Amino acid sequence: MVELENYQWTKGEHLIKFFKVPEAERFTNYFCSECGSPLPKIRPNVDIAVIPAGSLDDEPDFKPQAHIFWNSRTEWSCGSGDLPVFEEYPSDS
């Protein structure tokens, strides 16, 4: 996650499309209309953008701090690595 004040599109903003999942309370899925890549999910009500890790070109200068939706993970997923886990969103998000 990154604060919206520290986030900006550098190009291709006109290619952004979105789909609002009817059951989703908090997120809309954003994607590139040209290649289909997932794009950051903007959460203006809390002034953050959630950036898909797979969309990063370089190693980020921060490390994971927690796992969310822990009970929805697949059986073959990695362990928690001693990070805090949350069944859904942490209460302060």
Coordinates of N, CA and C in Angstrom, one line a residue:
M1 N 0.8 -1.2 0.0 CA 0.0 0.0 0.0 C 0.9 1.2 0.0
V2 N 0.4 2.3 -0.6 CA 1.1 3.5 -0.7 C 0.1 4.7 -0.5
E3 N 0.5 5.7 0.2 CA -0.4 6.8 0.4 C -0.6 7.5 -1.0
L4 N -1.8 7.9 -1.3 CA -2.1 8.5 -2.6 C -1.3 9.8 -2.9
E5 N -0.9 10.5 -1.9 CA -0.1 11.7 -2.1 C 1.3 11.3 -2.7
N6 N 1.7 10.0 -2.5 CA 3.0 9.6 -3.0 C 2.9 8.7 -4.3
Y7 N 1.7 8.8 -4.9 CA 1.5 7.9 -6.0 C 1.0 8.7 -7.2
Q8 N 1.5 8.4 -8.4 CA 1.0 9.1 -9.6 C 1.2 8.2 -10.8
W9 N 0.3 8.3 -11.8 CA 0.5 7.6 -13.0 C 1.5 8.4 -13.9
T10 N 2.4 7.7 -14.5 CA 3.4 8.4 -15.4 C 3.0 8.4 -16.8
K11 N 2.2 7.4 -17.2 CA 1.7 7.4 -18.6 C 0.7 6.3 -18.7
G12 N -0.1 6.3 -19.7 CA -1.1 5.3 -20.0 C -2.4 5.3 -19.1
E13 N -2.6 6.4 -18.5 CA -3.8 6.6 -17.6 C -5.1 6.4 -18.4
H14 N -5.1 6.8 -19.7 CA -6.3 6.6 -20.5 C -6.6 5.2 -20.8
L15 N -5.7 4.3 -20.5 CA -5.9 2.8 -20.8 C -6.5 2.1 -19.6
I16 N -6.7 2.8 -18.5 CA -7.2 2.2 -17.3 C -8.7 1.9 -17.4
K17 N -9.1 0.7 -17.1 CA -10.5 0.3 -17.0 C -10.7 -0.3 -15.7
F18 N -12.0 -0.4 -15.3 CA -12.3 -1.0 -14.0 C -13.5 -1.9 -14.1
F19 N -13.6 -2.7 -13.1 CA -14.8 -3.6 -12.9 C -15.1 -3.6 -11.4
K20 N -16.3 -3.2 -11.1 CA -16.8 -3.3 -9.7 C -17.5 -4.6 -9.5
V21 N -16.8 -5.4 -8.7 CA -17.4 -6.7 -8.3 C -18.6 -6.5 -7.4
P22 N -19.8 -7.0 -7.7 CA -21.0 -6.7 -6.9 C -20.8 -7.1 -5.5
E23 N -20.1 -8.2 -5.1 CA -20.0 -8.6 -3.8 C -18.9 -7.9 -3.0
A24 N -18.0 -7.2 -3.7 CA -16.9 -6.5 -3.0 C -17.3 -5.3 -2.3
E25 N -17.0 -5.2 -1.0 CA -17.3 -4.1 -0.2 C -16.4 -2.9 -0.5
R26 N -15.1 -3.2 -0.6 CA -14.1 -2.1 -0.6 C -13.3 -1.9 -1.9
F27 N -13.2 -2.9 -2.7 CA -12.4 -2.7 -3.9 C -13.1 -2.8 -5.2
T28 N -12.6 -2.1 -6.2 CA -12.9 -2.2 -7.6 C -11.7 -2.7 -8.2
N29 N -11.8 -3.7 -9.2 CA -10.6 -4.2 -9.9 C -10.3 -3.3 -11.1
Y30 N -9.1 -2.8 -11.1 CA -8.5 -1.9 -12.1 C -7.6 -2.7 -13.0
F31 N -7.6 -2.5 -14.3 CA -6.7 -3.2 -15.2 C -6.4 -2.4 -16.4
C32 N -5.4 -2.8 -17.1 CA -5.0 -2.2 -18.4 C -5.9 -2.7 -19.5
S33 N -6.5 -1.8 -20.2 CA -7.4 -2.3 -21.3 C -6.6 -2.8 -22.5
E34 N -5.3 -2.6 -22.5 CA -4.5 -3.0 -23.7 C -3.9 -4.4 -23.4
C35 N -3.4 -4.7 -22.2 CA -2.7 -5.9 -21.9 C -3.4 -6.8 -20.8
G36 N -4.3 -6.2 -20.1 CA -5.1 -6.9 -19.1 C -4.4 -7.0 -17.7
S37 N -3.2 -6.4 -17.6 CA -2.4 -6.4 -16.3 C -3.2 -5.8 -15.2
P38 N -3.2 -6.4 -14.0 CA -3.9 -5.8 -12.9 C -3.1 -4.5 -12.5
L39 N -3.9 -3.5 -12.1 CA -3.3 -2.2 -11.7 C -3.7 -1.9 -10.3
P40 N -3.0 -0.9 -9.7 CA -3.3 -0.6 -8.3 C -4.7 -0.3 -8.0
K41 N -5.2 -0.7 -6.9 CA -6.6 -0.5 -6.4 C -6.5 0.8 -5.6
I42 N -7.3 1.8 -6.1 CA -7.3 3.1 -5.4 C -8.4 3.1 -4.3
R43 N -8.0 3.5 -3.1 CA -9.0 3.5 -2.0 C -9.0 5.0 -1.5
P44 N -9.7 5.9 -2.2 CA -9.7 7.3 -1.8 C -10.3 7.6 -0.4
N45 N -11.2 6.7 0.0 CA -11.8 7.0 1.3 C -10.7 6.8 2.5
V46 N -9.6 6.1 2.2 CA -8.6 6.1 3.2 C -7.2 6.6 2.6
D47 N -7.3 7.2 1.5 CA -6.1 7.8 0.8 C -4.9 6.9 0.6
I48 N -5.2 5.7 0.1 CA -4.2 4.8 -0.2 C -4.4 4.1 -1.6
A49 N -3.3 3.6 -2.2 CA -3.4 2.7 -3.3 C -2.8 1.4 -3.0
V50 N -3.4 0.3 -3.3 CA -2.9 -1.0 -3.1 C -2.3 -1.5 -4.4
I51 N -1.0 -1.7 -4.4 CA -0.2 -2.0 -5.6 C 0.0 -3.5 -5.7
P52 N -0.4 -4.2 -6.7 CA -0.1 -5.6 -6.9 C 1.4 -5.8 -7.0
A53 N 1.9 -6.7 -6.1 CA 3.4 -6.9 -6.1 C 3.9 -7.4 -7.5
G54 N 3.1 -8.1 -8.2 CA 3.6 -8.6 -9.5 C 3.7 -7.5 -10.5
S55 N 3.2 -6.3 -10.3 CA 3.3 -5.3 -11.2 C 4.5 -4.4 -11.1
L56 N 5.3 -4.7 -10.0 CA 6.5 -3.9 -9.8 C 7.6 -4.3 -10.7
D57 N 8.3 -3.3 -11.2 CA 9.5 -3.6 -12.1 C 10.7 -3.8 -11.3
D58 N 10.9 -3.2 -10.1 CA 12.0 -3.3 -9.3 C 11.7 -3.8 -7.9
E59 N 12.7 -4.2 -7.2 CA 12.5 -4.6 -5.8 C 12.1 -3.4 -5.0
P60 N 11.0 -3.5 -4.3 CA 10.6 -2.4 -3.4 C 11.6 -2.1 -2.3
D61 N 11.6 -0.9 -1.8 CA 12.5 -0.6 -0.7 C 11.8 -0.8 0.7
F62 N 10.8 -1.7 0.7 CA 10.1 -2.0 2.0 C 9.8 -3.5 1.9
K63 N 9.5 -4.1 3.1 CA 9.1 -5.5 3.2 C 7.7 -5.6 3.6
P64 N 7.1 -6.8 3.3 CA 5.7 -7.1 3.8 C 5.6 -6.9 5.3
Q65 N 4.5 -6.4 5.8 CA 4.3 -6.1 7.2 C 3.2 -7.0 7.8
A66 N 2.4 -7.6 7.0 CA 1.3 -8.5 7.4 C 0.7 -9.2 6.3
H67 N -0.1 -10.2 6.6 CA -0.9 -11.0 5.6 C -2.4 -10.7 5.8
I68 N -3.1 -10.3 4.8 CA -4.6 -10.1 5.0 C -5.3 -11.3 4.2
F69 N -6.5 -11.5 4.6 CA -7.4 -12.5 4.1 C -6.7 -13.9 4.3
W70 N -6.1 -14.1 5.4 CA -5.3 -15.3 5.7 C -6.1 -16.6 5.5
N71 N -7.3 -16.5 6.0 CA -8.2 -17.7 5.9 C -8.6 -18.1 4.5
S72 N -8.4 -17.2 3.6 CA -8.8 -17.5 2.2 C -7.7 -17.9 1.3
R73 N -6.5 -18.1 1.9 CA -5.3 -18.5 1.1 C -5.5 -20.0 0.7
T74 N -4.7 -20.3 -0.4 CA -4.7 -21.7 -0.8 C -4.0 -22.6 0.1
E75 N -4.2 -23.9 0.0 CA -3.5 -24.8 0.9 C -2.0 -24.9 0.6
W76 N -1.6 -24.6 -0.6 CA -0.2 -24.7 -1.0 C 0.5 -23.4 -0.8
S77 N -0.1 -22.3 -0.3 CA 0.6 -21.1 -0.2 C 1.6 -21.1 0.9
C78 N 2.5 -20.2 0.9 CA 3.6 -20.1 1.9 C 3.1 -19.8 3.3
G79 N 3.9 -20.1 4.2 CA 3.6 -19.8 5.6 C 3.6 -18.3 5.9
S80 N 3.4 -17.9 7.1 CA 3.3 -16.5 7.4 C 4.6 -15.8 7.6
G81 N 5.7 -16.6 7.7 CA 7.0 -16.0 7.9 C 7.1 -15.2 9.2
D82 N 6.3 -15.5 10.2 CA 6.3 -14.8 11.4 C 5.7 -13.4 11.3
L83 N 5.0 -13.1 10.2 CA 4.3 -11.8 10.1 C 2.9 -11.9 10.7
P84 N 2.3 -10.8 11.1 CA 1.0 -10.9 11.6 C 0.0 -11.3 10.5
V85 N -1.0 -12.0 10.9 CA -2.0 -12.5 9.9 C -3.4 -11.9 10.3
F86 N -4.2 -11.6 9.3 CA -5.6 -11.1 9.6 C -6.5 -11.9 8.7
E87 N -7.6 -12.3 9.3 CA -8.7 -13.0 8.6 C -9.2 -12.2 7.4
E88 N -9.4 -10.9 7.7 CA -9.8 -10.0 6.6 C -8.9 -8.8 6.7
Y89 N -9.4 -7.6 6.6 CA -8.6 -6.4 6.7 C -8.3 -6.1 8.2
P90 N -7.1 -5.5 8.5 CA -6.9 -5.1 9.9 C -7.9 -4.0 10.2
S91 N -8.2 -3.9 11.5 CA -9.3 -3.0 11.9 C -9.0 -1.5 11.6
D92 N -7.7 -1.2 11.5 CA -7.3 0.2 11.3 C -7.2 0.6 9.8
S93 N -7.6 -0.3 8.9 CA -7.5 0.1 7.4 C -8.8 0.5 6.9

